[in-house]
Coordinates of C-alpha atoms and ligand atoms in Angstrom, one line a residue:
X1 CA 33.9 -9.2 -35.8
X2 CA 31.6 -11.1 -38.0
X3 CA 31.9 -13.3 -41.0
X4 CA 28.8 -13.5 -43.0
X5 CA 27.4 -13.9 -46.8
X6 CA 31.7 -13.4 -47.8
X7 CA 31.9 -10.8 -46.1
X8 CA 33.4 -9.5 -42.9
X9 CA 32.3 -6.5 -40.5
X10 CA 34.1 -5.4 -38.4
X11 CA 33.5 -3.3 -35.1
X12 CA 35.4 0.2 -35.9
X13 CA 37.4 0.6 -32.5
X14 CA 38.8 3.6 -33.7
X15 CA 35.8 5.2 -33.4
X16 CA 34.7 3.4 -29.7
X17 CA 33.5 4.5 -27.1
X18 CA 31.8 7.3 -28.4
X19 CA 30.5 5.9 -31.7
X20 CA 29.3 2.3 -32.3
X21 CA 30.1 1.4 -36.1
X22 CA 30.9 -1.4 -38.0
X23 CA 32.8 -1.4 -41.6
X24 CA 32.5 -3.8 -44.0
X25 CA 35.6 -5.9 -46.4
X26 CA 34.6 -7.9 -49.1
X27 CA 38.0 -8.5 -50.4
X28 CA 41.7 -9.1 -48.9
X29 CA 43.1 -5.5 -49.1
X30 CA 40.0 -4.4 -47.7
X31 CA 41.2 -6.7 -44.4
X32 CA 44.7 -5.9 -44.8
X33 CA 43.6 -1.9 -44.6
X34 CA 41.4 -2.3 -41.1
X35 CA 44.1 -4.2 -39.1
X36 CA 46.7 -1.7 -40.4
X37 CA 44.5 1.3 -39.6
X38 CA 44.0 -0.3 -36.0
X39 CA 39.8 -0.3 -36.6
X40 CA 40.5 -4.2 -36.1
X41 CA 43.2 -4.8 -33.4
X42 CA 44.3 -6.7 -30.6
X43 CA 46.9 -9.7 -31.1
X44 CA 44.0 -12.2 -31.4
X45 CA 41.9 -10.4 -33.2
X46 CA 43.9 -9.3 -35.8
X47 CA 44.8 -13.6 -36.5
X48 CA 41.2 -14.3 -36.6
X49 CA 40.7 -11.4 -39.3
X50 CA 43.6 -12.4 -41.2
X51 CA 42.0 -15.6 -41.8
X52 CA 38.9 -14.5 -43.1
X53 CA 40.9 -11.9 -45.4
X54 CA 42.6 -15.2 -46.8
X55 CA 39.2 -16.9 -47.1
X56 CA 37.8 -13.7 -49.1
X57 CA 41.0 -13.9 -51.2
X58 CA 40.0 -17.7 -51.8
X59 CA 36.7 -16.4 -52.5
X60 CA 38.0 -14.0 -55.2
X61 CA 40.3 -16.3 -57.2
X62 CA 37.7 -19.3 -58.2
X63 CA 35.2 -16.3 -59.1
X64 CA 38.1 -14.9 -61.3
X65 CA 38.7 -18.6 -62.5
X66 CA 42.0 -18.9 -61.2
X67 CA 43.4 -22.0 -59.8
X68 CA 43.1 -21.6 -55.7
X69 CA 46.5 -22.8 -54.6
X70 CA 48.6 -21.4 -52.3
X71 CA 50.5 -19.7 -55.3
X72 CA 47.6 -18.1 -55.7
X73 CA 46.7 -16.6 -53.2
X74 CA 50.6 -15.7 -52.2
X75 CA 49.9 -11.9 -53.2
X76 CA 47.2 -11.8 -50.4
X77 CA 49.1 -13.8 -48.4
X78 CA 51.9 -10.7 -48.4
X79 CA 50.0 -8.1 -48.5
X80 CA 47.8 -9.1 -44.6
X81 CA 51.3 -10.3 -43.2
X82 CA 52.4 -6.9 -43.9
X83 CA 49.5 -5.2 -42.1
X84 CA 51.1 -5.0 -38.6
X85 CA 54.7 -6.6 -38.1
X86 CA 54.6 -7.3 -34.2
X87 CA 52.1 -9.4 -33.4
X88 CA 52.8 -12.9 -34.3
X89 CA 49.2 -14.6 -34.4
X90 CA 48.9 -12.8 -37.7
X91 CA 51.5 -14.7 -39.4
X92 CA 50.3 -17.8 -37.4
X93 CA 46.8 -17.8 -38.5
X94 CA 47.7 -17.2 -42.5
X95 CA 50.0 -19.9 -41.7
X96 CA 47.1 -22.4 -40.6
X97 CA 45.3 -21.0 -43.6
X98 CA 47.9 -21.8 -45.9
X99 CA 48.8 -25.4 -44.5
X100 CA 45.3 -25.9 -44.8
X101 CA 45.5 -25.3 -48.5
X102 CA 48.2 -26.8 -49.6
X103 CA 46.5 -30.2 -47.6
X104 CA 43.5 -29.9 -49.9
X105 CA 45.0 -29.0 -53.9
X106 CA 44.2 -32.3 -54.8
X107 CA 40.2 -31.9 -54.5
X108 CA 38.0 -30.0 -56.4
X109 CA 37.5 -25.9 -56.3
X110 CA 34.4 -25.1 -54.2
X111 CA 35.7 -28.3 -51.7
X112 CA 39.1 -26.6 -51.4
X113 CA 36.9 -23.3 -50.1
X114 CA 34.8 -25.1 -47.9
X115 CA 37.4 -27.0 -46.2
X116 CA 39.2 -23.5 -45.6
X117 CA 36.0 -21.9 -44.1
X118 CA 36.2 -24.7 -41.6
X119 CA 39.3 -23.6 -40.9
X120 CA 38.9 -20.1 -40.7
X121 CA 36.4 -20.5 -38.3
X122 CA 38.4 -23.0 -36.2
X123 CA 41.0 -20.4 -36.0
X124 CA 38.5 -18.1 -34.4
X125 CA 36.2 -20.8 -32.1
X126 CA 40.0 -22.3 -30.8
X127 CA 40.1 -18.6 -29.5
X128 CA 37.2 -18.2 -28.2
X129 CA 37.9 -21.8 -26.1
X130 CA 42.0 -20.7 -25.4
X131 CA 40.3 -17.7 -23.7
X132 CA 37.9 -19.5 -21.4
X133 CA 41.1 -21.9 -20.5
X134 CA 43.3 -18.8 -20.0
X135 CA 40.5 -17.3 -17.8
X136 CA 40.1 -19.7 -15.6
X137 CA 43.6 -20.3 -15.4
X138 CA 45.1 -16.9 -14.6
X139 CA 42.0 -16.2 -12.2
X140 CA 43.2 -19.1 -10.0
X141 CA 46.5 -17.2 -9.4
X142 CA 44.7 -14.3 -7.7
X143 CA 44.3 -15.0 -3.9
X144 CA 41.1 -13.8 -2.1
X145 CA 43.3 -10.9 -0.5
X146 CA 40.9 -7.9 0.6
X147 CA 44.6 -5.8 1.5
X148 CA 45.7 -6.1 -1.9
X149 CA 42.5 -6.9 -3.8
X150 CA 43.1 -4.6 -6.7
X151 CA 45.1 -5.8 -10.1
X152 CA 46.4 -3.1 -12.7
X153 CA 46.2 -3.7 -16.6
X154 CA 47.7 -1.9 -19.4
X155 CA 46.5 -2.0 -23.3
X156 CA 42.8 -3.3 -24.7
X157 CA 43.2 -7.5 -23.8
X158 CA 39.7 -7.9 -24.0
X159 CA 36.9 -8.9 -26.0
X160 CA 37.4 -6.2 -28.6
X161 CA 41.0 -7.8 -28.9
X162 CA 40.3 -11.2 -29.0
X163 CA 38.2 -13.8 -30.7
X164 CA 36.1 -14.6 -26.9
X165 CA 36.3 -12.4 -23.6
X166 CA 39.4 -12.0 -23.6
X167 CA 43.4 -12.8 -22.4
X168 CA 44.2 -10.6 -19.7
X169 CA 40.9 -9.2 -19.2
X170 CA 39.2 -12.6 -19.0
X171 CA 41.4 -13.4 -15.9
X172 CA 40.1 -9.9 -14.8
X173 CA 36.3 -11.0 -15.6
X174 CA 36.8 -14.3 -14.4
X175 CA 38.6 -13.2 -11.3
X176 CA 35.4 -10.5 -10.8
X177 CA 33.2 -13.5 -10.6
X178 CA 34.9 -15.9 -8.3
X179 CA 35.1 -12.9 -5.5
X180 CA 38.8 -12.3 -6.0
X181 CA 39.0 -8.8 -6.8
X182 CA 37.8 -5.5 -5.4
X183 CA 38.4 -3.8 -8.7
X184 CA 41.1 -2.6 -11.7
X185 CA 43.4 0.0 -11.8
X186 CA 42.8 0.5 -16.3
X187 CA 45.9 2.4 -17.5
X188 CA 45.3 4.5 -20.4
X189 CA 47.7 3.9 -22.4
X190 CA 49.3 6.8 -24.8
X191 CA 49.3 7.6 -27.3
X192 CA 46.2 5.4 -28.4
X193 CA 44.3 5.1 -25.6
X194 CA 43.2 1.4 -25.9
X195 CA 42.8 1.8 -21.7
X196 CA 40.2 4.8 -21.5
X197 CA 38.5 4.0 -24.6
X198 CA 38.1 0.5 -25.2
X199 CA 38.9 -1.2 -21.2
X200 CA 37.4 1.2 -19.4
X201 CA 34.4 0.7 -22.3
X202 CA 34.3 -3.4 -21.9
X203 CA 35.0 -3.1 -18.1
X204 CA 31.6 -0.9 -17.5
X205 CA 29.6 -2.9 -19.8
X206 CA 30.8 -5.9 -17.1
X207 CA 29.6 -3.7 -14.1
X208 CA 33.3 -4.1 -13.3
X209 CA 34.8 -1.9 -10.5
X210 CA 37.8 0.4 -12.3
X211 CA 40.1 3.4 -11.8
X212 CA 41.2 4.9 -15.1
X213 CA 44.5 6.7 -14.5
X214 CA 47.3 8.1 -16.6
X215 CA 50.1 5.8 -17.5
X216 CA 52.3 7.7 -15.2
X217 CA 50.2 7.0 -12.4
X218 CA 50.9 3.3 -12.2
X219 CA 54.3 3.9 -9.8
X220 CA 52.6 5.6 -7.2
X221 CA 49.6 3.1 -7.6
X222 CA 51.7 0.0 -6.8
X223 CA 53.2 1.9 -4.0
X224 CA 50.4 2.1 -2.1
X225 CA 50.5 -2.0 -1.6
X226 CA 46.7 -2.3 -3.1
X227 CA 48.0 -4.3 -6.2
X228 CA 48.6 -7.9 -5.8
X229 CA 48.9 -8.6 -9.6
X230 CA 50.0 -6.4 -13.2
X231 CA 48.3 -8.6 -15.7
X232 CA 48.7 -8.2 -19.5
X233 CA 48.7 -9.6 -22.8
X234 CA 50.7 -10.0 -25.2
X235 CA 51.9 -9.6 -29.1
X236 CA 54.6 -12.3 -29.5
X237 CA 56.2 -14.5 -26.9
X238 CA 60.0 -15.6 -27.6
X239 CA 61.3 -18.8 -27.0
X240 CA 62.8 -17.9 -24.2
X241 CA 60.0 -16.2 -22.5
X242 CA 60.6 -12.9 -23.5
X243 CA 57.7 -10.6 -24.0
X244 CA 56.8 -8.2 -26.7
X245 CA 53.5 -6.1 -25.8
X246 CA 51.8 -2.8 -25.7
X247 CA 54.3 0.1 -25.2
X248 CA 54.6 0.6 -21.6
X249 CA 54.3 -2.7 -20.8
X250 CA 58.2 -3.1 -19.8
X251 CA 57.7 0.0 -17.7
X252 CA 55.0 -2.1 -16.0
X253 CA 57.1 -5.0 -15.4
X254 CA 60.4 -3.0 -13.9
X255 CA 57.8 -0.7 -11.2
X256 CA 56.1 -4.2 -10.3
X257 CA 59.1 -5.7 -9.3
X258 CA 60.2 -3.2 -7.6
X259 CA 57.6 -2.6 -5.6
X260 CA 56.9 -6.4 -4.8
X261 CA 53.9 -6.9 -6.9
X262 CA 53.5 -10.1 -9.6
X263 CA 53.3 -9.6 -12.9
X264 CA 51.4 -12.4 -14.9
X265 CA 51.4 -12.5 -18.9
X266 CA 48.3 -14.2 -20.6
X267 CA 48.5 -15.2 -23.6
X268 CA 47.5 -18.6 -26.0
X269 CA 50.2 -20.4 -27.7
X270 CA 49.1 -18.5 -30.8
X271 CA 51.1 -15.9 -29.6
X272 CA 54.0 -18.0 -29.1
X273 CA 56.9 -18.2 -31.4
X274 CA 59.2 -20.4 -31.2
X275 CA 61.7 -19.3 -34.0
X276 CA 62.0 -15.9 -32.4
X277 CA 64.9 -17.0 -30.1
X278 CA 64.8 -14.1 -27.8
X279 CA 62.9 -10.3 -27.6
X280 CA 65.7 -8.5 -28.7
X281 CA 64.7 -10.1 -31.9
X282 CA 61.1 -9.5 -32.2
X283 CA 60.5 -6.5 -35.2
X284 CA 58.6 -3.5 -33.0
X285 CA 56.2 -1.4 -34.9
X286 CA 56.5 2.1 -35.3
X287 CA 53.5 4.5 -35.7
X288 CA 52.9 7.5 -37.6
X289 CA 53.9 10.7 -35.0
X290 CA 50.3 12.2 -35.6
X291 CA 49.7 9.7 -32.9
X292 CA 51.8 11.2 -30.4
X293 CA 51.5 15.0 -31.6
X294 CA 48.2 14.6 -31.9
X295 CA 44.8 13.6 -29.6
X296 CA 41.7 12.9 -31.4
X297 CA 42.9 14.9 -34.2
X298 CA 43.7 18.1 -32.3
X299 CA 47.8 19.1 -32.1
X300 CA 49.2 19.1 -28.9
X301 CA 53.2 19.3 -30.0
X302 CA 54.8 22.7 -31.7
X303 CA 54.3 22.0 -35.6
X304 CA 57.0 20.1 -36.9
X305 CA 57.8 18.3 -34.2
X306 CA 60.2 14.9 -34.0
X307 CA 58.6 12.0 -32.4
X308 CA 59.3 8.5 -31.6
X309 CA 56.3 6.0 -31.6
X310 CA 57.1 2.5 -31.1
X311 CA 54.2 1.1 -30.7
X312 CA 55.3 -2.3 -28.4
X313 CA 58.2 -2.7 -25.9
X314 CA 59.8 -6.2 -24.7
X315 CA 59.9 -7.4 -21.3
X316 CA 62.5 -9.8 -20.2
X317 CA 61.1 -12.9 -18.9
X318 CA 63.1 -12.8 -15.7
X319 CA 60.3 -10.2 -14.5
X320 CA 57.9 -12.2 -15.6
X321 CA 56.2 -14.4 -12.5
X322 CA 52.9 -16.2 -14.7
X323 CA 52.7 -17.1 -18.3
X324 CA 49.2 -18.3 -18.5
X325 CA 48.1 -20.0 -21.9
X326 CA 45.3 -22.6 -22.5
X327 CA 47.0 -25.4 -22.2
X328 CA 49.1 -24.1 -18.4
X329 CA 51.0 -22.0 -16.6
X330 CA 54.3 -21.5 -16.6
X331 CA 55.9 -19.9 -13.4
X332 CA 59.0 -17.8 -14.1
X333 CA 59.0 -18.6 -17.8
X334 CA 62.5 -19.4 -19.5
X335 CA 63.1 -21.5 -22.5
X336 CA 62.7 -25.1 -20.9
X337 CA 59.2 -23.9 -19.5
X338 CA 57.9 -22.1 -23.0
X339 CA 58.9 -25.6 -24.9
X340 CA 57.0 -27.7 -22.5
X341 CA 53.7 -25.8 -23.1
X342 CA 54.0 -27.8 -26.4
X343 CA 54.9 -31.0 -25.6
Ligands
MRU1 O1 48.4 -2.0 -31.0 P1 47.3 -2.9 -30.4 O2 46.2 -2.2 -29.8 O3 46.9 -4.0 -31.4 O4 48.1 -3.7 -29.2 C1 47.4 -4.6 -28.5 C2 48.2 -5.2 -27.4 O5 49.3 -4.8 -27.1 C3 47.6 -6.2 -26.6 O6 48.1 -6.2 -25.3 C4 47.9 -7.6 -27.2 O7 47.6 -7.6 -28.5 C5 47.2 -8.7 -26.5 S1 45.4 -8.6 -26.9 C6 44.7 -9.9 -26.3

C-alpha cells in the first residue's frame, strides 16, 4: 500500500495472482470498504490502512471546517473498527491515532494533521522494523536439519499482509537466506485461498522452494517427518497466549503436536491484547457463504445451500512452542510470558 498526495492505493489482492491492480480511497469509507472487502488484508496491513483511513478522515474535517478532535472524527473512527472484527491491530492502530489526537487539540488545525501524519506513518515504518526483528528472530529457531529441512505455513503472513516482508513468512525468507531450509510446504487455505494465490505468489517472486497442497494434505505431510516447524501468524493474541488466526490454523496446531513437529506463532505486539483474557473470548468473523459455495465466482454447492464460514479459529497456547515478536521469544507462551514481552 501507498500513501501519497491524501490518498491511498492499495494493491487489489482479491484480484492477485492473476491480475496486478491497485484501487484508490480518498476518504475514510473508501478504507473502511477495501479492508472489509479483503482487497487490503492481513492483520498488519489492515492497522497500517486503518491509520491512513483516520488520517484521510482528518483530512476531510478541516476542509469541511470542522473542528479536528477526536469527537470529530468518532464517526470514522466506528465505521474502520467495524471493518473486520478479529484482528486486533485494527483497533490498535485507530487507537495510536486517536491518542495521538487527543495529545495535540491544543495546537493549531494544519499542526494537529501533520503531527498525525507522523504518526500514521510511524504506525506503518514500526512494522516494517517489528518484521525484520521478528525475522530474524523466528529464523534462529530453525536448526540447519537437512532430515527435517522443510517448514509448513498456512494463510498469506507476508508482505502483502504486512507493512515490511512479513511475520511468518519473513522467518520463512529469512530462514531461506541463512541456509536453514530446503523449502515450504504453502497450504492453500479454503475457502479464500490466501496460500495458492498470494504465498505461493510472494514465495516465487523470492525464488523460494514451495509445495502448494490442499489443506487436507498437511496430516499426511507432517507424517512423513520432513517438517521440523508449522509457522504462522496471527490476528489477536490473548493474554494468556491464546491464538486467534486463519481458519485452519487450530487444525494445524492439534496434527503438529501429534506428530512431534513445533509449532511457532509470529506475531508483533500489535497483535497482542491484553484485555482479551483468553481465546474463548476473541469475536471470530464470519464470512458471507458465497465464499464456501462458491470458487472464483463459479457454484460448487446445490443452490441454496447452508454454510458455516468462520473465517479465524483459536489455538490454545499449550500447543503453542514459539511466540516470536520484535521485542523476543516466548517459549511455551502462558500469561506470565505474554506480560513480560511488555515490561
Ligand atoms: O482473513 P485474512 O486474510 O485477513 O487473514 C489473515 C491471517 O489470518 C494472517 O495469518 C494474519 O493476519 C497474520 S498476517 C501477518
Amino acid at each position: 500500500m501507498k500513501y501519497k498526495d491524501k490518498r491511498l492505493h492499495v494493491l487489489d489482492q482479491r484480484l492477485l495472482p492473476h491480475r496486478v491492480e491497485w484501487l484508490c480511497c480518498s476518504d475514510a469509507t473508501c478504507v473502511a470498504k477495501v479492508i472489509r472487502d479483503m482487497a487490503v488484508r492481513g492483520a498488519p496491513a489492515i492497522g497500517v490502512a486503518a491509520a491512513y483511513g483516520y488520517l484521510l478522515a482528518a483530512h476531510a474535517a478541516i476542509a469541511q471546517g470542522d473542528d479536528l478532535t477526536v469527537t470529530t472524527l468518532e464517526p470514522a473512527y466506528r465505521e474502520l473498527a467495524a471493518a473486520r472484527p478479529t484482528a486486533v491491530n485494527l483497533v490498535w492502530a485507530l487507537d495510536c491515532m486517536a491518542a495521538c489526537l487527543r495529545t495535540v487539540e491544543s495546537l493549531e488545525g494544519d499542526e494537529r494533521l501533520r503531527r498525525l501524519s507522523a504518526e500514521a506513518q510511524m504506525i506503518e515504518s514500526r512494522d516494517v522494523e517489528a518484521n525484520l526483528a521478528m525475522s530474524q528472530l523466528g529464523a534462529g529457531l530453525i536448526d540447519s536439519d537437512s532430515e527435517r529441512g522443510w517448514v509448513l505455513t498456512h494463510c498469506n503472513t507476508g508482505a502483502l499482509a504486512t507493512a515490511g516482508q512479513g511475520t511468518a513468512l519473513g522467518v520463512v525468507r529469512d530462514a531461506w537466506a541463512a541456509g536453514r531450509l530446503r523449502g515450504v510446504f504453502v497450504d492453500e487455505t479454503r475457502p479464500w485461498l490466501q496460500g495458492s494465490r498470494l504465498t505461493a505468489w510472494e514465495l516465487q517472486q523470492e525464488s523460494i522452494p514451495y509445495r502448494l497442497i490442499c489443506d487436507s494434505a498437511a496430516a499426511s505431510v507432517l507424517a512423513t517427518g520432513q517438517v521440523s516447524w508449522v509457522i504462522v501468524g496471527a490476528d489477536r493474541v490473548a493474554a494468556n497466549g491464546d491464538v486467534a488466526n486463519k481458519i485452519g490454523t487450530y487444525a494445524l496446531a492439534v496434527l503438529a503436536r501429534h506428530h512431534g513437529v513445533k509449532f511457532m506463532v509470529v506475531a508483533p505486539r500489535s497483535t497482542i491484547d491484553r484485555d482479551c483474557a483468553h481465546g474463548g473470548a476473541i469475536e471470530i468473523e464470519e464470512r458471507p457463504a458465497s465464499e464456501v459455495s462458491e470458487i472464483a465466482g463459479r457454484p460448487v454447492a446445490p443452490e441454496g445451500v447452508v454454510v458455516y464460514n468462520p473465517a479465524f479459529d483459536v489455538t490454545p497456547a499449550g500447543l503453542i512452542d514459539a511466540l516470536v515478536t520484535e521485542v523476543g521469544v516466548v517459549r511455551r507462551p502462558d500469561r506470565a510470558g505474554v506480560a513480560r514481552l511488555f515490561e
